Amino acid sequence: MSEPVAFQKCIMPACGATYSIGEVLTSCKRCGGLLDVVYDWGRVNVPKDLRFFSSRILVGNYSNIADVSGVWRFRELLPFISYHDPYLYLKEIVSLDGMEGWTKPVHVSSAADFTGVNRESFYVQFEGQNPTGSFKDNGMTAAFTHAQMVGARIAACASTGNTSASFAAYAANSGFLEKAFIFIGAGRIAYGKLSQSLEFGVKTIQIEGDFDDAMSRVRELGRDKGVYLVNSVNPFRLEGQKTIMYRILEGLNWRVPDWVVCPGGNLGNTSAFGKAFEELFELGLINKKPRLVVVNADGADTLYRIYNEKKIRWNKGKVDLKIIEDFYAEMEKEGRKAHTIASAIEINKPVNLLKALRALEWTDGVVEKVSDQEILDAKAVIGKSGMFGCEPASATSVAGVKKLVEKGVIKTKDIVVAVLTGSQLKDPDAIVGYHAEGLNSALDEKFKSYGIISRRFQNKPVRVKNDLNEIIAVMGI
Ligand SMILES: *Cc1c(COP(=O)(O)O)cnc(C)c1O
Ligand SMILES: [Zn+2]
């Protein structure tokens, strides 16, 4: 047996402990730091030209799910599977029959005009088009592949909704787990998402607490009970999420955009996107990196405060952890709790904070924040394209671009790709509450509590008597 090319490594340079990929870990055993999956690239047969990857969808074997999948057709760039041997990798890969990651950047002129970026240089990457309706499938296929490789029998996740929907789909579809559990916080989940995990038949446990509480308990189960965890502290999941960036490059004919913009929740995407570009750059496959923009909601702005107000930087791993600890201590003392209509990013303590700081350093990144009002206005504009509607958390990226154009940080001629993380169908309440004010008073109250007072892009349904003349009058024809 030759040395394996993939291993796990602590991200803290002062520690740098390494572990085999056969170990199930969500943090470093020596220092508690986050882990990366890293590769001995010199021994990986990486294509010399990124264009090679497109050939797999254009002339590939349509029955080979590893060529069809938008994640696994980039397998040489996440080579913790036996990427060189079809006989082996087709057994290893756990996929929704190759359906994850069928996405590409598209022009949405309504959203471009809203942000102020030129129509020709503005794109959205609509990850809501994945099988379960969010980007999470990109990561889940990779996490499940690893779970199966290590012989996991019990798996779990804590979720604001989309992780659980994706987890449930892979658990139900793959069938290799003996038990699978979803943990959610009380009353903090959009029904579109909850309904998916219920429908897919996976045991759902609602704990009396919020997402951060659910996350802490699940990490303890991982530690004490050997439960396999698929949250984004799982470094294998983030390997799958890197492919979102490969598909963006591919859709731009392998040109590197100036900006990639994404919402910031637990910061798994931020971490994965930064790693994707850093690796491609190190491999000499791209000659510049885009700048990452991470957009928080005003009501869940931990990264924004830490990066822009406390000015904390990764600083090549010499990050000032004390200031972050103090920040969290103060948060707890004041009883500050995340509160935003963008439930997918309603998070107090992002688990991937340090990896995100590293990604921001790698990409000369920017952190912005937007109000729930700005989020819902942006969301309505995106919806008006008729092409892709998104859920509130996703719209932070487009709202963030608008804000940064106004500040002159993003120029109108820049090439900008905004990642839309989840589908509009995930959270119908957010749509009905915006457009059909007055239909449901509980919803109206909820909107007020999030500070949504105007509805600039409203498409209000009209009530009319059951009378043809009145109907025609309303129609204006
Ligand atoms: C999970 C999720 C996010 C947050 O992503 P992170 O990688 O945790 O920052 C954003 N939007 C949607 C729709 C999500 O499901
Ligand atoms: Zn360590």
Coordinates of C-alpha atoms in Angstrom, one line a residue, residues 22-465:
G22 CA -10.4 7.1 8.3
E23 CA -10.8 8.9 11.6
V24 CA -14.2 10.5 12.4
L25 CA -13.4 13.9 13.8
T26 CA -15.0 17.3 13.9
S27 CA -12.2 19.0 15.7
C28 CA -8.5 18.5 16.4
K29 CA -7.8 16.1 19.2
R30 CA -4.8 18.0 20.3
C31 CA -6.0 21.6 20.3
G32 CA -9.7 21.6 19.5
G33 CA -9.1 23.5 16.2
L34 CA -11.1 23.0 13.1
L35 CA -9.9 20.4 10.6
D36 CA -9.2 20.6 6.8
V37 CA -9.1 17.8 4.4
V38 CA -5.7 18.3 2.7
Y39 CA -4.0 16.5 -0.1
D40 CA -0.5 15.7 -1.2
W41 CA -1.1 17.4 -4.5
G42 CA 2.2 16.3 -6.0
R43 CA 0.8 12.8 -6.0
V44 CA -2.6 13.5 -7.3
N45 CA -3.2 13.3 -11.0
V46 CA -4.8 16.8 -11.4
P47 CA -5.8 17.8 -15.0
K48 CA -3.4 20.5 -16.3
D49 CA -6.3 22.5 -17.7
L50 CA -9.6 23.2 -15.9
R51 CA -11.4 22.8 -19.3
F52 CA -10.9 19.1 -19.0
F53 CA -13.8 19.0 -16.4
S54 CA -16.3 20.3 -18.9
S55 CA -15.6 17.4 -21.3
R56 CA -17.2 15.1 -18.7
I57 CA -20.6 16.7 -19.1
L58 CA -20.2 17.3 -22.9
V59 CA -18.9 13.9 -24.0
G60 CA -18.9 11.9 -20.8
N61 CA -20.7 8.7 -20.0
Y62 CA -24.2 9.8 -19.0
S63 CA -24.7 6.6 -17.0
N64 CA -21.6 7.2 -14.9
I65 CA -23.0 9.2 -12.0
A66 CA -19.5 10.4 -11.1
D67 CA -19.4 12.1 -14.5
V68 CA -22.9 13.5 -14.3
S69 CA -22.8 14.8 -10.7
G70 CA -21.9 18.5 -10.5
V71 CA -19.8 17.5 -7.5
W72 CA -18.0 14.3 -8.5
R73 CA -17.1 15.3 -12.0
F74 CA -14.5 17.5 -10.3
R75 CA -13.3 14.5 -8.3
E76 CA -9.5 15.1 -8.9
L77 CA -10.0 18.3 -6.9
L78 CA -11.5 16.5 -3.9
P79 CA -9.5 13.3 -4.1
F80 CA -10.3 11.7 -0.8
I81 CA -12.1 9.0 -2.9
S82 CA -10.4 6.5 -5.2
Y83 CA -10.8 9.1 -8.0
H84 CA -8.6 7.2 -10.5
D85 CA -10.5 3.9 -10.4
P86 CA -14.1 3.8 -11.6
Y87 CA -14.6 0.4 -10.1
L88 CA -13.8 1.8 -6.7
Y89 CA -15.1 5.3 -6.8
L90 CA -18.5 4.2 -8.1
K91 CA -18.9 2.1 -5.0
E92 CA -17.6 4.8 -2.7
I93 CA -19.7 7.7 -3.9
V94 CA -23.0 8.3 -2.1
S95 CA -25.1 10.5 -4.5
L96 CA -28.7 11.3 -5.3
D97 CA -28.0 9.4 -8.6
G98 CA -25.7 12.1 -9.8
M99 CA -28.3 14.9 -9.5
E100 CA -26.5 17.2 -7.1
G101 CA -24.8 20.3 -8.4
W102 CA -26.5 20.8 -11.7
T103 CA -26.1 24.5 -11.5
K104 CA -24.3 27.3 -13.4
P105 CA -24.1 31.0 -13.2
V106 CA -26.9 32.8 -15.1
H107 CA -27.7 36.4 -15.9
V108 CA -30.6 38.0 -14.1
S109 CA -31.1 41.4 -15.5
S110 CA -33.7 42.5 -13.0
A111 CA -31.3 41.8 -10.1
A112 CA -28.4 43.3 -12.0
D113 CA -30.3 46.6 -12.5
F114 CA -31.3 46.5 -8.8
T115 CA -27.7 46.2 -7.7
G116 CA -26.3 48.7 -10.2
V117 CA -23.8 46.2 -11.7
N118 CA -23.9 46.0 -15.5
R119 CA -26.2 43.3 -16.8
E120 CA -23.4 41.7 -18.8
S121 CA -21.1 41.2 -15.8
F122 CA -23.7 40.2 -13.2
Y123 CA -24.5 36.6 -12.5
V124 CA -26.4 34.6 -10.0
Q125 CA -25.4 31.1 -9.1
F126 CA -28.7 29.5 -8.2
E127 CA -28.0 26.6 -5.8
G128 CA -31.7 26.3 -5.0
Q129 CA -31.9 24.2 -8.0
N130 CA -30.3 21.2 -6.3
P131 CA -32.3 18.1 -5.6
T132 CA -33.4 19.2 -2.1
G133 CA -33.6 22.9 -3.1
S134 CA -30.4 24.2 -1.4
F135 CA -26.6 24.2 -1.9
K136 CA -26.3 21.8 1.0
D137 CA -26.6 18.8 -1.3
N138 CA -23.1 19.7 -2.7
G139 CA -21.6 19.1 0.7
M140 CA -23.9 16.3 1.8
T141 CA -22.9 14.0 -1.0
A142 CA -19.3 14.4 0.1
A143 CA -20.1 13.9 3.8
F144 CA -22.2 10.8 3.2
T145 CA -19.5 9.4 0.9
H146 CA -17.0 9.8 3.8
A147 CA -19.5 8.4 6.3
Q148 CA -19.9 5.3 4.2
M149 CA -16.2 5.0 3.7
V150 CA -15.6 4.9 7.5
G151 CA -18.5 2.5 8.1
A152 CA -20.7 5.0 10.0
R153 CA -23.9 3.5 11.3
I154 CA -25.5 6.4 13.2
A155 CA -25.5 9.9 11.8
A156 CA -27.0 13.2 12.9
C157 CA -27.1 17.0 12.1
A158 CA -28.2 20.1 13.8
S159 CA -30.0 22.4 11.4
T160 CA -31.8 25.6 10.7
G161 CA -33.6 23.5 8.1
N162 CA -31.7 23.0 4.8
T163 CA -29.0 20.8 6.3
S164 CA -31.7 18.5 7.7
A165 CA -33.6 18.4 4.4
S166 CA -30.5 17.4 2.6
F167 CA -29.4 15.0 5.3
A168 CA -32.8 13.3 5.3
A169 CA -32.7 12.9 1.5
Y170 CA -29.2 11.3 1.5
A171 CA -30.0 9.1 4.6
A172 CA -33.3 7.9 3.1
N173 CA -31.9 7.4 -0.4
S174 CA -28.6 5.7 0.4
G175 CA -30.0 3.4 3.1
F176 CA -26.6 2.4 4.6
L177 CA -27.2 4.0 8.0
E178 CA -28.9 2.1 10.8
K179 CA -30.1 5.3 12.4
A180 CA -30.3 9.0 11.4
F181 CA -31.4 11.9 13.5
I182 CA -32.2 15.6 12.8
F183 CA -32.0 18.2 15.6
I184 CA -33.7 21.5 15.2
G185 CA -34.3 24.4 17.5
A186 CA -37.8 25.2 18.7
G187 CA -40.0 27.3 16.3
R188 CA -37.1 28.4 14.1
I189 CA -37.5 26.4 11.0
A190 CA -39.2 27.3 7.7
Y191 CA -42.0 24.7 7.0
G192 CA -40.8 24.0 3.5
K193 CA -37.6 22.6 5.0
L194 CA -39.2 20.8 8.0
S195 CA -41.7 19.2 5.7
Q196 CA -38.9 17.7 3.6
S197 CA -37.3 15.8 6.4
L198 CA -40.6 14.6 7.7
E199 CA -41.6 13.4 4.3
F200 CA -38.2 11.7 3.7
G201 CA -38.9 9.7 6.9
V202 CA -36.0 10.7 9.1
K203 CA -36.4 11.0 12.9
T204 CA -36.7 14.7 13.8
I205 CA -35.9 15.9 17.3
Q206 CA -36.9 19.4 18.3
I207 CA -35.0 20.6 21.3
E208 CA -36.1 23.5 23.5
G209 CA -33.4 25.9 22.5
D210 CA -32.1 27.6 19.4
F211 CA -29.8 26.5 16.6
D212 CA -26.7 27.1 18.6
D213 CA -28.0 24.9 21.4
A214 CA -28.9 22.1 19.0
M215 CA -25.4 22.4 17.5
S216 CA -23.7 22.1 20.9
R217 CA -25.7 19.0 21.8
V218 CA -25.0 17.3 18.5
R219 CA -21.3 17.9 18.8
E220 CA -21.4 16.3 22.2
L221 CA -23.2 13.3 20.7
G222 CA -20.4 13.1 18.2
R223 CA -17.8 13.2 20.9
D224 CA -19.5 10.9 23.5
K225 CA -21.5 8.5 21.3
G226 CA -19.5 8.2 18.1
V227 CA -22.5 9.7 16.1
Y228 CA -21.3 10.7 12.7
L229 CA -21.9 14.4 12.2
V230 CA -22.7 16.0 8.9
N231 CA -22.8 19.7 9.9
S232 CA -20.3 22.0 8.3
V233 CA -17.7 21.3 11.1
N234 CA -17.4 18.1 9.1
P235 CA -14.4 18.9 6.8
F236 CA -15.5 16.4 4.1
R237 CA -18.8 18.3 3.6
L238 CA -16.9 21.5 2.8
E239 CA -14.9 19.6 0.2
G240 CA -18.2 19.1 -1.7
Q241 CA -19.1 22.7 -1.4
K242 CA -15.9 23.8 -3.1
T243 CA -17.4 22.5 -6.4
I244 CA -19.9 25.4 -6.4
M245 CA -16.9 27.6 -7.2
Y246 CA -15.6 25.2 -10.0
R247 CA -19.0 25.5 -11.7
I248 CA -19.0 29.2 -11.4
L249 CA -15.6 29.3 -13.2
E250 CA -16.8 26.8 -15.7
G251 CA -20.0 28.9 -16.4
L252 CA -17.7 31.9 -17.0
N253 CA -15.7 29.9 -19.5
W254 CA -13.0 29.6 -16.8
R255 CA -12.6 33.3 -16.4
V256 CA -12.2 34.3 -12.7
P257 CA -14.8 36.8 -11.6
D258 CA -13.9 39.9 -9.6
W259 CA -16.3 39.1 -6.8
V260 CA -18.1 36.1 -5.4
V261 CA -20.8 37.0 -2.9
C262 CA -22.5 34.7 -0.5
P263 CA -24.6 34.8 2.7
G264 CA -22.8 34.2 6.0
G265 CA -24.4 31.8 8.4
N266 CA -22.2 29.1 9.9
L267 CA -19.7 30.2 7.3
G268 CA -19.2 26.8 5.8
N269 CA -19.6 28.2 2.3
T270 CA -17.2 31.0 3.0
S271 CA -14.6 28.5 4.2
A272 CA -15.1 26.1 1.3
F273 CA -15.1 28.8 -1.3
G274 CA -11.9 30.3 0.0
K275 CA -10.2 26.9 0.1
A276 CA -11.4 26.1 -3.5
F277 CA -9.7 29.3 -4.9
E278 CA -6.6 29.0 -2.7
E279 CA -6.1 25.4 -3.9
L280 CA -6.7 26.2 -7.6
F281 CA -4.3 29.2 -7.3
E282 CA -1.6 27.0 -5.6
L283 CA -2.0 24.4 -8.2
G284 CA -1.5 27.1 -10.9
L285 CA -4.9 26.4 -12.4
I286 CA -6.0 30.0 -12.0
N287 CA -3.8 33.1 -12.0
K288 CA -5.9 35.2 -9.7
K289 CA -8.4 34.7 -7.0
P290 CA -11.8 36.5 -6.8
R291 CA -12.5 38.6 -3.8
L292 CA -15.1 37.0 -1.5
V293 CA -17.9 39.0 0.0
V294 CA -19.8 37.5 2.9
V295 CA -23.1 39.1 3.8
N296 CA -24.6 38.9 7.3
A297 CA -28.1 39.8 8.3
D298 CA -28.2 42.8 10.6
G299 CA -29.9 40.6 13.2
A300 CA -27.1 37.9 13.0
D301 CA -24.0 39.9 12.4
T302 CA -21.3 38.2 14.4
L303 CA -18.8 37.9 11.5
Y304 CA -19.5 41.5 10.5
R305 CA -18.7 42.8 14.0
I306 CA -15.7 40.6 14.5
Y307 CA -14.2 41.5 11.1
N308 CA -15.2 45.1 10.7
E309 CA -15.5 46.4 14.2
K310 CA -13.1 44.3 16.2
K311 CA -10.8 44.1 13.2
I312 CA -9.9 40.5 13.9
R313 CA -7.8 38.9 11.1
W314 CA -6.7 35.4 10.5
N315 CA -3.2 36.8 10.4
K316 CA -1.6 33.6 9.1
G317 CA -3.1 31.7 12.0
K318 CA -2.0 34.0 14.7
V319 CA -5.5 35.1 15.3
D320 CA -6.5 37.0 18.5
L321 CA -8.7 34.3 20.0
K322 CA -9.1 36.3 23.3
I323 CA -11.0 39.1 21.6
I324 CA -13.4 36.5 20.0
E325 CA -13.9 34.8 23.4
D326 CA -14.6 38.2 25.0
F327 CA -17.0 39.0 22.2
Y328 CA -19.0 35.8 22.8
A329 CA -18.9 36.3 26.6
E330 CA -20.4 39.8 26.2
M331 CA -23.0 38.4 23.8
E332 CA -24.1 36.0 26.4
K333 CA -24.0 38.5 29.2
E334 CA -26.2 40.9 27.3
G335 CA -28.5 38.0 26.3
R336 CA -28.1 39.0 22.6
K337 CA -29.8 36.5 20.3
A338 CA -29.7 36.3 16.6
H339 CA -33.0 37.5 15.1
T340 CA -33.7 37.7 11.4
I341 CA -36.3 36.6 8.9
A342 CA -33.5 34.9 7.1
S343 CA -33.8 31.8 9.3
A344 CA -31.0 29.9 7.5
I345 CA -28.4 32.4 8.8
E346 CA -29.9 33.1 12.2
I347 CA -26.8 32.1 14.0
N348 CA -25.0 33.5 17.0
K349 CA -21.7 31.7 17.0
P350 CA -20.7 30.6 13.5
V351 CA -18.8 27.3 13.9
N352 CA -16.5 28.0 11.0
L353 CA -15.5 31.5 12.1
L354 CA -11.8 30.9 12.0
K355 CA -11.8 29.1 8.6
A356 CA -13.9 32.0 7.3
L357 CA -11.3 34.5 8.6
R358 CA -8.7 32.5 6.8
A359 CA -10.8 32.5 3.6
L360 CA -11.2 36.3 3.8
E361 CA -7.4 36.6 4.1
W362 CA -6.8 34.3 1.1
T363 CA -9.2 36.3 -1.0
D364 CA -8.8 39.9 0.3
G365 CA -12.4 39.5 1.3
V366 CA -15.1 41.9 2.4
V367 CA -17.9 41.5 5.0
E368 CA -21.2 43.4 4.7
K369 CA -24.5 43.3 6.4
V370 CA -28.1 44.1 5.4
S371 CA -31.4 44.6 7.1
D372 CA -34.4 42.2 6.8
Q373 CA -36.1 44.9 4.8
E374 CA -33.3 45.0 2.3
I375 CA -33.2 41.2 2.1
L376 CA -36.9 40.9 1.3
D377 CA -36.8 43.7 -1.3
A378 CA -33.8 42.1 -3.0
K379 CA -35.6 38.7 -2.8
A380 CA -38.7 40.1 -4.5
V381 CA -36.6 41.6 -7.3
I382 CA -34.9 38.3 -7.9
G383 CA -38.3 36.6 -8.0
K384 CA -39.5 39.0 -10.6
S385 CA -37.0 37.6 -13.0
G386 CA -39.4 34.6 -13.3
M387 CA -36.4 32.4 -13.5
F388 CA -35.3 31.6 -10.0
G389 CA -37.0 32.6 -6.7
C390 CA -34.9 32.2 -3.6
E391 CA -35.4 32.1 0.2
P392 CA -34.6 35.1 2.4
A393 CA -31.1 34.1 3.4
S394 CA -30.0 33.8 -0.2
A395 CA -31.2 37.3 -1.1
T396 CA -28.6 38.7 1.3
S397 CA -26.0 38.2 -1.4
V398 CA -27.9 40.4 -3.9
A399 CA -28.8 43.0 -1.2
G400 CA -25.1 43.0 -0.2
V401 CA -23.9 43.7 -3.8
K402 CA -26.3 46.6 -4.0
K403 CA -24.9 48.1 -0.8
L404 CA -21.3 47.6 -1.9
V405 CA -22.0 49.2 -5.3
E406 CA -23.5 52.2 -3.5
K407 CA -20.3 52.4 -1.3
G408 CA -18.1 52.2 -4.4
V409 CA -16.4 49.0 -3.3
I410 CA -17.9 47.0 -6.2
K411 CA -17.7 48.8 -9.5
T412 CA -20.5 48.6 -12.1
K413 CA -18.2 47.0 -14.6
D414 CA -16.9 44.3 -12.3
I415 CA -17.7 40.7 -12.9
V416 CA -19.9 39.7 -9.9
V417 CA -21.4 36.3 -9.1
A418 CA -24.0 36.3 -6.3
V419 CA -24.7 32.8 -4.8
L420 CA -28.3 32.2 -4.2
T421 CA -28.2 29.4 -1.6
G422 CA -31.8 28.1 -1.4
S423 CA -35.1 27.9 -3.2
Q424 CA -38.1 30.2 -2.7
L425 CA -40.2 27.1 -2.0
K426 CA -38.4 26.6 1.2
D427 CA -40.1 29.5 2.9
P428 CA -43.5 30.4 1.4
D429 CA -44.4 32.5 4.5
A430 CA -41.7 35.0 3.6
I431 CA -43.3 35.4 0.2
V432 CA -46.9 35.6 1.3
G433 CA -46.1 37.9 4.1
Y434 CA -44.4 40.3 1.7
H435 CA -46.8 40.3 -1.2
A436 CA -50.1 39.4 0.5
E437 CA -50.1 41.7 3.5
G438 CA -53.5 41.5 5.3
L439 CA -54.1 37.8 4.4
N440 CA -52.8 36.4 7.6
S441 CA -52.5 38.6 10.7
A442 CA -50.0 36.4 12.5
L443 CA -47.8 36.7 9.5
D444 CA -48.2 40.4 9.4
E445 CA -47.2 40.6 13.1
K446 CA -44.2 38.5 12.4
F447 CA -43.1 40.8 9.6
K448 CA -43.4 43.8 11.9
S449 CA -41.3 42.1 14.5
Y450 CA -38.5 41.8 11.9
G451 CA -38.8 45.5 11.0
I452 CA -40.4 45.0 7.6
I453 CA -42.5 48.0 7.1
S454 CA -42.4 48.7 3.3
R455 CA -43.1 46.5 0.4
R456 CA -41.6 48.3 -2.6
F457 CA -41.8 45.3 -5.0
Q458 CA -45.1 44.0 -3.8
N459 CA -47.4 42.0 -6.0
K460 CA -50.6 42.1 -4.0
P461 CA -53.4 39.7 -4.7
V462 CA -56.7 41.5 -5.3
R463 CA -60.1 40.5 -3.8
V464 CA -63.1 41.0 -5.9
K465 CA -66.8 40.2 -5.8

